[in-house]
mmCIF file of C-alpha atoms in Angstrom:
data_model
loop_
_atom_site.group_PDB
_atom_site.id
_atom_site.type_symbol
_atom_site.label_atom_id
_atom_site.label_comp_id
_atom_site.label_asym_id
_atom_site.label_seq_id
_atom_site.Cartn_x
_atom_site.Cartn_y
_atom_site.Cartn_z
ATOM 1 C CA MET A 1 -78.482 -12.459 0.488
ATOM 2 C CA LYS A 2 -75.630 -12.715 2.966
ATOM 3 C CA ASN A 3 -74.716 -16.097 1.541
ATOM 4 C CA PHE A 4 -74.804 -14.703 -1.971
ATOM 5 C CA LEU A 5 -72.483 -11.779 -1.083
ATOM 6 C CA PHE A 6 -70.170 -14.154 0.769
ATOM 7 C CA GLY A 7 -70.068 -16.464 -2.261
ATOM 8 C CA VAL A 8 -69.332 -13.603 -4.657
ATOM 9 C CA LEU A 9 -66.589 -12.291 -2.362
ATOM 10 C CA ALA A 10 -65.025 -15.765 -1.977
ATOM 11 C CA LEU A 11 -65.246 -16.397 -5.738
ATOM 12 C CA SER A 12 -63.601 -13.052 -6.550
ATOM 13 C CA LEU A 13 -60.791 -13.703 -4.029
ATOM 14 C CA PHE A 14 -60.289 -17.171 -5.513
ATOM 15 C CA LEU A 15 -60.142 -15.814 -9.058
ATOM 16 C CA ALA A 16 -57.763 -13.024 -8.042
ATOM 17 C CA ALA A 17 -55.463 -15.439 -6.223
ATOM 18 C CA CYS A 18 -55.436 -18.035 -8.980
ATOM 19 C CA SER A 19 -55.206 -15.687 -11.937
ATOM 20 C CA LYS A 20 -52.200 -16.191 -14.177
ATOM 21 C CA LYS A 21 -49.523 -13.636 -13.385
ATOM 22 C CA GLU A 22 -46.582 -12.829 -15.604
ATOM 23 C CA PRO A 23 -43.374 -14.011 -13.962
ATOM 24 C CA ALA A 24 -40.862 -11.347 -13.116
ATOM 25 C CA ASP A 25 -37.744 -11.459 -15.291
ATOM 26 C CA LEU A 26 -35.064 -12.644 -12.898
ATOM 27 C CA TYR A 27 -32.244 -12.082 -15.385
ATOM 28 C CA PRO A 28 -32.911 -8.993 -17.490
ATOM 29 C CA LEU A 29 -30.790 -8.494 -20.589
ATOM 30 C CA ASP A 30 -29.289 -5.217 -19.417
ATOM 31 C CA SER A 31 -28.155 -6.560 -16.039
ATOM 32 C CA ALA A 32 -24.434 -6.846 -15.324
ATOM 33 C CA LYS A 33 -22.977 -10.315 -15.600
ATOM 34 C CA ALA A 34 -20.195 -11.624 -13.385
ATOM 35 C CA SER A 35 -16.875 -11.864 -15.190
ATOM 36 C CA TYR A 36 -15.752 -14.738 -13.006
ATOM 37 C CA ASP A 37 -16.847 -18.288 -12.361
ATOM 38 C CA THR A 38 -19.601 -18.414 -9.749
ATOM 39 C CA ILE A 39 -19.969 -22.184 -9.615
ATOM 40 C CA ALA A 40 -19.424 -23.561 -6.130
ATOM 41 C CA LYS A 41 -16.828 -26.312 -5.875
ATOM 42 C CA ASP A 42 -16.565 -28.845 -3.123
ATOM 43 C CA SER A 43 -13.226 -29.980 -1.798
ATOM 44 C CA PHE A 44 -13.056 -33.080 -4.014
ATOM 45 C CA SER A 45 -14.048 -31.570 -7.369
ATOM 46 C CA ASN A 46 -11.680 -30.509 -10.152
ATOM 47 C CA GLY A 47 -10.282 -27.046 -9.543
ATOM 48 C CA ALA A 48 -10.732 -27.107 -5.772
ATOM 49 C CA THR A 49 -7.792 -25.850 -3.718
ATOM 50 C CA SER A 50 -6.448 -28.110 -1.015
ATOM 51 C CA VAL A 51 -5.932 -26.936 2.548
ATOM 52 C CA ASP A 52 -2.154 -27.378 2.251
ATOM 53 C CA ILE A 53 -1.977 -25.170 -0.811
ATOM 54 C CA VAL A 54 -4.066 -22.479 0.871
ATOM 55 C CA ARG A 55 -1.754 -22.628 3.896
ATOM 56 C CA GLN A 56 1.311 -22.316 1.644
ATOM 57 C CA ILE A 57 -0.242 -19.342 -0.117
ATOM 58 C CA ARG A 58 -0.928 -17.638 3.197
ATOM 59 C CA MET A 59 2.580 -18.386 4.462
ATOM 60 C CA SER A 60 4.201 -17.134 1.286
ATOM 61 C CA SER A 61 2.070 -14.035 1.471
ATOM 62 C CA GLN A 62 3.172 -13.411 5.055
ATOM 63 C CA LYS A 63 6.784 -14.084 4.095
ATOM 64 C CA TYR A 64 6.431 -11.643 1.221
ATOM 65 C CA GLN A 65 5.011 -8.989 3.527
ATOM 66 C CA ASP A 66 7.817 -9.614 6.032
ATOM 67 C CA SER A 67 10.440 -9.342 3.303
ATOM 68 C CA ILE A 68 8.954 -6.044 2.144
ATOM 69 C CA LYS A 69 9.070 -4.703 5.701
ATOM 70 C CA LEU A 70 12.666 -5.861 6.081
ATOM 71 C CA ALA A 71 13.655 -4.245 2.790
ATOM 72 C CA LEU A 72 12.044 -0.963 3.875
ATOM 73 C CA LYS A 73 13.872 -1.098 7.210
ATOM 74 C CA THR A 74 17.239 -1.731 5.562
ATOM 75 C CA GLN A 75 16.595 1.044 3.064
ATOM 76 C CA ALA A 76 15.734 3.467 5.871
ATOM 77 C CA GLU A 77 18.866 2.403 7.771
ATOM 78 C CA GLU A 78 21.021 2.963 4.675
ATOM 79 C CA LYS A 79 19.520 6.424 4.208
ATOM 80 C CA ARG A 80 20.199 7.262 7.857
ATOM 81 C CA ILE A 81 23.810 6.077 7.590
ATOM 82 C CA GLN A 82 24.269 8.011 4.351
ATOM 83 C CA ALA A 83 22.896 11.173 6.006
ATOM 84 C CA GLU A 84 25.294 10.739 8.941
ATOM 85 C CA LEU A 85 28.235 10.282 6.571
ATOM 86 C CA GLU A 86 27.255 13.405 4.663
ATOM 87 C CA LYS A 87 27.074 15.369 7.927
ATOM 88 C CA GLU A 88 30.511 14.104 8.988
ATOM 89 C CA ASN A 89 31.988 14.897 5.569
ATOM 90 C CA LYS A 90 30.478 18.358 5.688
ATOM 91 C CA LYS A 91 31.935 18.972 9.154
ATOM 92 C CA LYS A 92 35.349 17.772 7.997
ATOM 93 C CA SER A 93 35.260 19.961 4.925
ATOM 94 C CA ASP A 94 34.198 22.962 7.032
ATOM 95 C CA GLU A 95 37.080 22.302 9.446
ATOM 96 C CA GLU A 96 39.528 21.976 6.551
ATOM 97 C CA LYS A 97 38.273 25.250 5.086
ATOM 98 C CA LYS A 98 38.710 26.968 8.438
ATOM 99 C CA LYS A 99 42.255 25.590 8.778
ATOM 100 C CA ALA A 100 43.086 26.654 5.234
ATOM 101 C CA ASP A 101 41.700 30.129 5.894
ATOM 102 C CA GLU A 102 43.751 30.384 9.101
ATOM 103 C CA GLU A 103 46.902 29.287 7.281
ATOM 104 C CA LYS A 104 46.280 31.858 4.564
ATOM 105 C CA LYS A 105 45.828 34.547 7.188
ATOM 106 C CA LYS A 106 49.066 33.474 8.887
ATOM 107 C CA GLN A 107 50.890 33.512 5.570
ATOM 108 C CA LYS A 108 49.518 36.944 4.717
ATOM 109 C CA ALA A 109 50.435 38.182 8.147
ATOM 110 C CA ALA A 110 53.939 36.712 7.738
ATOM 111 C CA GLU A 111 54.298 38.269 4.280
ATOM 112 C CA THR A 112 53.045 41.657 5.346
ATOM 113 C CA SER A 113 55.165 41.836 8.509
ATOM 114 C CA PRO A 114 58.559 41.582 6.702
ATOM 115 C CA ASN A 115 57.374 44.090 4.131
ATOM 116 C CA THR A 116 56.428 46.568 6.824
ATOM 117 C CA GLU A 117 59.800 46.104 8.516
ATOM 118 C CA THR A 118 61.733 46.787 5.326
ATOM 119 C CA THR A 119 59.789 49.901 4.580
ATOM 120 C CA ASN A 120 60.458 51.312 8.052
#
């Protein structure tokens, strides 16, 4: 009886393990597809990028970044200089206004003093 149960158990395990299973769909229709080429290329195939070209791209990229930084620095320097010039111009115009006001006061004082003398 033990041998019979063992045989039935072994036969059922064998049938379960060897039964035909439906393969899982690795590429379902509704899955997103890559919009770019995913084929690997070795260094000697068509379309591969050489080491020199990659180095030039990196250098040009660094040069581009450096030029952007330099342009930003020069622009900031120009803004600073422009602000200083505006401050100086404002100070000069304020001084000129003060001088003009003082001259007007002197002229008014000079005009009013002879008039007061003549009326006395």
